[in-house]
mmCIF file of C-alpha atoms in Angstrom:
data_model
loop_
_atom_site.group_PDB
_atom_site.id
_atom_site.type_symbol
_atom_site.label_atom_id
_atom_site.label_comp_id
_atom_site.label_asym_id
_atom_site.label_seq_id
_atom_site.Cartn_x
_atom_site.Cartn_y
_atom_site.Cartn_z
ATOM 1 C CA UNK A 1 187.793 -119.129 -139.955
ATOM 2 C CA UNK A 2 184.248 -120.326 -139.653
ATOM 3 C CA UNK A 3 182.019 -118.691 -142.158
ATOM 4 C CA UNK A 4 178.247 -118.463 -141.916
ATOM 5 C CA UNK A 5 176.579 -116.766 -144.831
ATOM 6 C CA UNK A 6 172.998 -115.677 -145.302
ATOM 7 C CA UNK A 7 171.448 -115.334 -148.719
ATOM 8 C CA UNK A 8 170.338 -111.720 -148.398
ATOM 9 C CA UNK A 9 171.259 -108.756 -146.219
ATOM 10 C CA UNK A 10 168.022 -106.923 -146.943
ATOM 11 C CA UNK A 11 164.714 -108.262 -148.182
ATOM 12 C CA UNK A 12 161.368 -106.589 -148.872
ATOM 13 C CA UNK A 13 158.320 -108.791 -149.281
ATOM 14 C CA UNK A 14 154.562 -108.348 -149.387
ATOM 15 C CA UNK A 15 152.053 -109.738 -146.929
ATOM 16 C CA UNK A 16 151.059 -113.267 -147.878
ATOM 17 C CA UNK A 17 154.207 -114.051 -149.858
ATOM 18 C CA UNK A 18 156.210 -117.180 -149.150
ATOM 19 C CA UNK A 19 159.689 -116.193 -148.046
ATOM 20 C CA UNK A 20 162.845 -118.302 -147.995
ATOM 21 C CA UNK A 21 165.863 -117.315 -145.947
ATOM 22 C CA UNK A 22 168.943 -119.395 -146.622
ATOM 23 C CA UNK A 23 171.896 -119.980 -144.356
ATOM 24 C CA UNK A 24 175.089 -121.841 -145.233
ATOM 25 C CA UNK A 25 178.039 -122.749 -142.997
ATOM 26 C CA UNK A 26 181.331 -124.090 -144.232
ATOM 27 C CA UNK A 27 182.708 -125.823 -141.141
ATOM 28 C CA UNK A 28 180.775 -129.074 -141.005
ATOM 29 C CA UNK A 29 178.907 -127.979 -137.874
ATOM 30 C CA UNK A 30 176.229 -130.268 -136.516
ATOM 31 C CA UNK A 31 173.927 -127.642 -135.051
ATOM 32 C CA UNK A 32 172.282 -124.712 -136.771
ATOM 33 C CA UNK A 33 169.912 -122.072 -135.422
ATOM 34 C CA UNK A 34 167.514 -119.409 -136.599
ATOM 35 C CA UNK A 35 166.850 -116.400 -134.384
ATOM 36 C CA UNK A 36 164.950 -113.212 -134.828
ATOM 37 C CA UNK A 37 166.080 -110.031 -133.164
ATOM 38 C CA UNK A 38 163.741 -107.194 -132.307
ATOM 39 C CA UNK A 39 164.348 -104.007 -130.308
ATOM 40 C CA UNK A 40 163.499 -104.521 -126.659
ATOM 41 C CA UNK A 41 163.019 -108.270 -127.112
ATOM 42 C CA UNK A 42 166.564 -109.426 -127.769
ATOM 43 C CA UNK A 43 167.319 -112.667 -129.582
ATOM 44 C CA UNK A 44 164.541 -115.195 -129.711
ATOM 45 C CA UNK A 45 165.069 -118.704 -130.994
ATOM 46 C CA UNK A 46 162.726 -119.750 -133.791
ATOM 47 C CA UNK A 47 164.023 -123.218 -134.686
ATOM 48 C CA UNK A 48 167.192 -125.208 -134.410
ATOM 49 C CA UNK A 49 168.547 -128.310 -136.054
ATOM 50 C CA UNK A 50 170.995 -130.774 -134.539
ATOM 51 C CA UNK A 51 171.402 -132.960 -137.601
ATOM 52 C CA UNK A 52 170.360 -133.272 -141.201
ATOM 53 C CA UNK A 53 166.587 -133.565 -141.473
ATOM 54 C CA UNK A 54 166.267 -133.065 -137.716
ATOM 55 C CA UNK A 55 164.678 -129.966 -136.272
ATOM 56 C CA UNK A 56 163.338 -128.730 -132.999
ATOM 57 C CA UNK A 57 161.063 -125.827 -132.193
ATOM 58 C CA UNK A 58 162.470 -122.890 -130.354
ATOM 59 C CA UNK A 59 160.546 -120.290 -128.413
ATOM 60 C CA UNK A 60 158.604 -118.691 -131.265
ATOM 61 C CA UNK A 61 158.083 -121.198 -134.099
ATOM 62 C CA UNK A 62 154.587 -120.058 -135.069
ATOM 63 C CA UNK A 63 154.396 -118.863 -138.657
ATOM 64 C CA UNK A 64 157.761 -120.403 -139.545
ATOM 65 C CA UNK A 65 159.080 -123.702 -140.808
ATOM 66 C CA UNK A 66 162.592 -124.912 -141.529
ATOM 67 C CA UNK A 67 164.394 -127.309 -143.796
ATOM 68 C CA UNK A 68 167.758 -128.986 -143.442
ATOM 69 C CA UNK A 69 168.371 -131.327 -146.349
ATOM 70 C CA UNK A 70 172.139 -130.941 -146.267
ATOM 71 C CA UNK A 71 174.424 -130.467 -143.306
ATOM 72 C CA UNK A 72 175.740 -127.105 -144.421
ATOM 73 C CA UNK A 73 172.409 -125.500 -145.252
ATOM 74 C CA UNK A 74 169.542 -124.485 -142.993
ATOM 75 C CA UNK A 75 166.569 -122.700 -144.494
ATOM 76 C CA UNK A 76 163.911 -120.671 -142.725
ATOM 77 C CA UNK A 77 160.551 -120.457 -144.454
ATOM 78 C CA UNK A 78 157.809 -117.958 -143.801
ATOM 79 C CA UNK A 79 154.808 -119.729 -145.268
ATOM 80 C CA UNK A 80 152.703 -116.575 -145.557
ATOM 81 C CA UNK A 81 154.578 -113.476 -144.526
ATOM 82 C CA UNK A 82 152.886 -111.043 -142.194
ATOM 83 C CA UNK A 83 153.867 -107.539 -141.119
ATOM 84 C CA UNK A 84 154.670 -108.754 -137.597
ATOM 85 C CA UNK A 85 157.440 -110.865 -139.099
ATOM 86 C CA UNK A 86 159.345 -107.738 -140.049
ATOM 87 C CA UNK A 87 162.576 -108.260 -138.166
ATOM 88 C CA UNK A 88 166.290 -108.999 -138.264
ATOM 89 C CA UNK A 89 166.868 -112.722 -138.813
ATOM 90 C CA UNK A 90 170.103 -114.244 -137.621
ATOM 91 C CA UNK A 91 171.416 -117.676 -138.471
ATOM 92 C CA UNK A 92 174.042 -119.385 -136.319
ATOM 93 C CA UNK A 93 175.909 -122.649 -136.284
ATOM 94 C CA UNK A 94 177.657 -124.577 -133.538
ATOM 95 C CA UNK A 95 180.162 -127.414 -133.904
ATOM 96 C CA UNK A 96 178.434 -130.027 -131.763
ATOM 97 C CA UNK A 97 175.820 -130.742 -129.176
ATOM 98 C CA UNK A 98 177.653 -129.181 -126.233
ATOM 99 C CA UNK A 99 175.776 -126.024 -125.405
ATOM 100 C CA UNK A 100 178.899 -124.272 -124.129
ATOM 101 C CA UNK A 101 180.450 -124.378 -127.562
ATOM 102 C CA UNK A 102 180.638 -121.101 -129.433
ATOM 103 C CA UNK A 103 177.821 -120.169 -131.761
ATOM 104 C CA UNK A 104 178.964 -118.592 -135.014
ATOM 105 C CA UNK A 105 176.587 -116.084 -136.505
ATOM 106 C CA UNK A 106 175.886 -114.937 -140.016
ATOM 107 C CA UNK A 107 175.598 -111.225 -140.824
ATOM 108 C CA UNK A 108 171.814 -111.252 -140.586
ATOM 109 C CA UNK A 109 168.926 -110.611 -142.970
ATOM 110 C CA UNK A 110 166.799 -107.580 -142.354
ATOM 111 C CA UNK A 111 163.318 -108.451 -143.584
ATOM 112 C CA UNK A 112 160.611 -105.889 -144.189
ATOM 113 C CA UNK A 113 157.093 -107.188 -144.840
ATOM 114 C CA UNK A 114 154.759 -104.616 -146.346
ATOM 115 C CA UNK B 1 161.466 -115.603 -121.537
ATOM 116 C CA UNK B 2 164.741 -113.726 -121.315
ATOM 117 C CA UNK B 3 166.763 -114.939 -118.370
ATOM 118 C CA UNK B 4 169.721 -112.674 -118.851
ATOM 119 C CA UNK B 5 169.282 -109.015 -118.164
ATOM 120 C CA UNK B 6 172.085 -106.648 -118.926
ATOM 121 C CA UNK B 7 172.556 -103.273 -117.358
ATOM 122 C CA UNK B 8 173.007 -100.572 -118.173
ATOM 123 C CA UNK B 9 170.918 -100.664 -121.331
ATOM 124 C CA UNK B 10 173.183 -98.033 -122.840
ATOM 125 C CA UNK B 11 176.612 -96.721 -121.944
ATOM 126 C CA UNK B 12 178.607 -93.867 -123.441
ATOM 127 C CA UNK B 13 182.266 -93.340 -122.576
ATOM 128 C CA UNK B 14 185.408 -91.702 -123.932
ATOM 129 C CA UNK B 15 188.194 -93.594 -125.613
ATOM 130 C CA UNK B 16 190.688 -94.873 -123.093
ATOM 131 C CA UNK B 17 188.145 -95.255 -120.307
ATOM 132 C CA UNK B 18 187.004 -98.595 -118.945
ATOM 133 C CA UNK B 19 183.519 -99.914 -119.650
ATOM 134 C CA UNK B 20 181.657 -102.233 -117.299
ATOM 135 C CA UNK B 21 178.492 -104.077 -118.208
ATOM 136 C CA UNK B 22 176.503 -106.373 -115.980
ATOM 137 C CA UNK B 23 174.317 -109.383 -116.590
ATOM 138 C CA UNK B 24 171.918 -110.905 -114.098
ATOM 139 C CA UNK B 25 170.091 -114.170 -114.430
ATOM 140 C CA UNK B 26 167.391 -115.990 -112.537
ATOM 141 C CA UNK B 27 168.153 -119.709 -112.387
ATOM 142 C CA UNK B 28 171.260 -121.790 -111.827
ATOM 143 C CA UNK B 29 173.510 -122.008 -114.839
ATOM 144 C CA UNK B 30 176.285 -124.174 -116.227
ATOM 145 C CA UNK B 31 178.006 -121.511 -118.302
ATOM 146 C CA UNK B 32 177.696 -117.872 -119.239
ATOM 147 C CA UNK B 33 178.904 -116.418 -122.510
ATOM 148 C CA UNK B 34 179.388 -112.872 -123.734
ATOM 149 C CA UNK B 35 178.903 -111.871 -127.356
ATOM 150 C CA UNK B 36 179.424 -108.619 -129.224
ATOM 151 C CA UNK B 37 177.292 -107.296 -132.069
ATOM 152 C CA UNK B 38 178.462 -104.469 -134.255
ATOM 153 C CA UNK B 39 175.718 -102.278 -135.663
ATOM 154 C CA UNK B 40 173.409 -104.262 -137.950
ATOM 155 C CA UNK B 41 175.655 -107.319 -138.029
ATOM 156 C CA UNK B 42 175.791 -110.812 -136.584
ATOM 157 C CA UNK B 43 177.083 -111.641 -133.130
ATOM 158 C CA UNK B 44 180.646 -112.582 -132.335
ATOM 159 C CA UNK B 45 181.616 -114.735 -129.374
ATOM 160 C CA UNK B 46 183.898 -113.018 -126.869
ATOM 161 C CA UNK B 47 184.350 -115.235 -123.861
ATOM 162 C CA UNK B 48 182.797 -118.078 -121.885
ATOM 163 C CA UNK B 49 182.930 -118.505 -118.130
ATOM 164 C CA UNK B 50 181.874 -121.702 -116.403
ATOM 165 C CA UNK B 51 179.835 -121.813 -113.231
ATOM 166 C CA UNK B 52 182.853 -123.009 -111.219
ATOM 167 C CA UNK B 53 185.010 -120.101 -112.398
ATOM 168 C CA UNK B 54 185.045 -116.669 -110.804
ATOM 169 C CA UNK B 55 187.103 -114.638 -113.231
ATOM 170 C CA UNK B 56 188.429 -114.942 -116.727
ATOM 171 C CA UNK B 57 190.574 -112.723 -118.943
ATOM 172 C CA UNK B 58 190.963 -112.389 -122.673
ATOM 173 C CA UNK B 59 193.075 -109.495 -123.900
ATOM 174 C CA UNK B 60 191.390 -106.291 -122.715
ATOM 175 C CA UNK B 61 188.323 -108.207 -121.540
ATOM 176 C CA UNK B 62 187.757 -109.328 -117.994
ATOM 177 C CA UNK B 63 184.683 -111.315 -117.030
ATOM 178 C CA UNK B 64 183.601 -112.137 -113.508
ATOM 179 C CA UNK B 65 180.890 -114.463 -112.319
ATOM 180 C CA UNK B 66 179.188 -114.408 -108.942
ATOM 181 C CA UNK B 67 176.870 -117.402 -108.764
ATOM 182 C CA UNK B 68 175.612 -116.421 -105.310
ATOM 183 C CA UNK B 69 174.289 -113.161 -106.760
ATOM 184 C CA UNK B 70 173.447 -114.738 -110.101
ATOM 185 C CA UNK B 71 175.341 -112.057 -111.939
ATOM 186 C CA UNK B 72 178.280 -111.522 -114.255
ATOM 187 C CA UNK B 73 180.186 -108.461 -115.330
ATOM 188 C CA UNK B 74 182.151 -107.717 -118.476
ATOM 189 C CA UNK B 75 184.922 -105.150 -118.170
ATOM 190 C CA UNK B 76 186.572 -103.690 -121.244
ATOM 191 C CA UNK B 77 189.738 -101.832 -120.324
ATOM 192 C CA UNK B 78 191.280 -98.953 -122.267
ATOM 193 C CA UNK B 79 188.306 -98.805 -124.620
ATOM 194 C CA UNK B 80 188.646 -97.913 -128.293
ATOM 195 C CA UNK B 81 186.170 -96.495 -130.792
ATOM 196 C CA UNK B 82 186.126 -99.950 -132.402
ATOM 197 C CA UNK B 83 184.593 -101.354 -129.197
ATOM 198 C CA UNK B 84 181.393 -99.480 -130.019
ATOM 199 C CA UNK B 85 178.823 -102.283 -130.250
ATOM 200 C CA UNK B 86 176.064 -104.050 -128.362
ATOM 201 C CA UNK B 87 177.098 -106.661 -125.840
ATOM 202 C CA UNK B 88 174.945 -109.649 -124.927
ATOM 203 C CA UNK B 89 175.189 -112.291 -122.269
ATOM 204 C CA UNK B 90 173.834 -115.767 -122.872
ATOM 205 C CA UNK B 91 173.355 -118.492 -120.300
ATOM 206 C CA UNK B 92 172.612 -122.158 -120.403
ATOM 207 C CA UNK B 93 170.535 -123.322 -117.516
ATOM 208 C CA UNK B 94 171.532 -126.236 -115.344
ATOM 209 C CA UNK B 95 169.423 -129.190 -116.424
ATOM 210 C CA UNK B 96 168.523 -127.679 -119.762
ATOM 211 C CA UNK B 97 171.313 -128.058 -122.256
ATOM 212 C CA UNK B 98 169.356 -127.494 -125.407
ATOM 213 C CA UNK B 99 169.382 -123.764 -125.880
ATOM 214 C CA UNK B 100 170.959 -120.542 -124.725
ATOM 215 C CA UNK B 101 168.980 -117.851 -122.962
ATOM 216 C CA UNK B 102 169.898 -114.417 -124.249
ATOM 217 C CA UNK B 103 169.851 -111.083 -122.502
ATOM 218 C CA UNK B 104 168.610 -107.870 -124.104
ATOM 219 C CA UNK B 105 172.059 -106.357 -124.438
ATOM 220 C CA UNK B 106 174.008 -103.270 -123.461
ATOM 221 C CA UNK B 107 174.660 -100.722 -126.167
ATOM 222 C CA UNK B 108 178.168 -99.271 -125.739
ATOM 223 C CA UNK B 109 179.299 -96.094 -127.481
ATOM 224 C CA UNK B 110 182.992 -95.226 -127.245
ATOM 225 C CA UNK B 111 183.576 -91.651 -128.310
ATOM 226 C CA UNK B 112 186.911 -90.712 -129.888
#
């Protein structure tokens, strides 16, 4: 079974803090994604990566950056957390470039920024 | 922008009944996928239907696709309490194979 793990299920941070969300997949997948999920807005893509050290902006990259130094790990960084970044963050991975391939999701990190 | 739009937004049924959820989209697609999300968890892939397919089955799931109406439906037969979850459709647009477009989801409650 594909396993995608996220470093924290729940996280509470203060405004202005730098926040790291880690995601690890164990199936040698090429593609990895970070989404945020908010009520009434659905899943919105923040960033994705199609290879080590490669990244591409999604629909809402502002206020976020990412890092992919190793194939299995994709990190989302909030440079200076703000209250409007309170959300559920979901990481996903996909075997290859074909968009019809299944995305495998982690359990999510619920982030609260005070 | 969200291309997929599911309806109804919420659905409540009794165990054993069938549940039907719909997804509409705006532009031509290559594929449409359905995912399930249990409360507060990640999403799980259920089924994919290609634009040249009209119907697909997987266990108690039946998905149809009508490209002329730009819509898809997900039918869950003989529902169980464990089917309680949110269901999302995701499409990839013809000519844009970089990212999926996600709907807002249908929240299904199956009452025992």
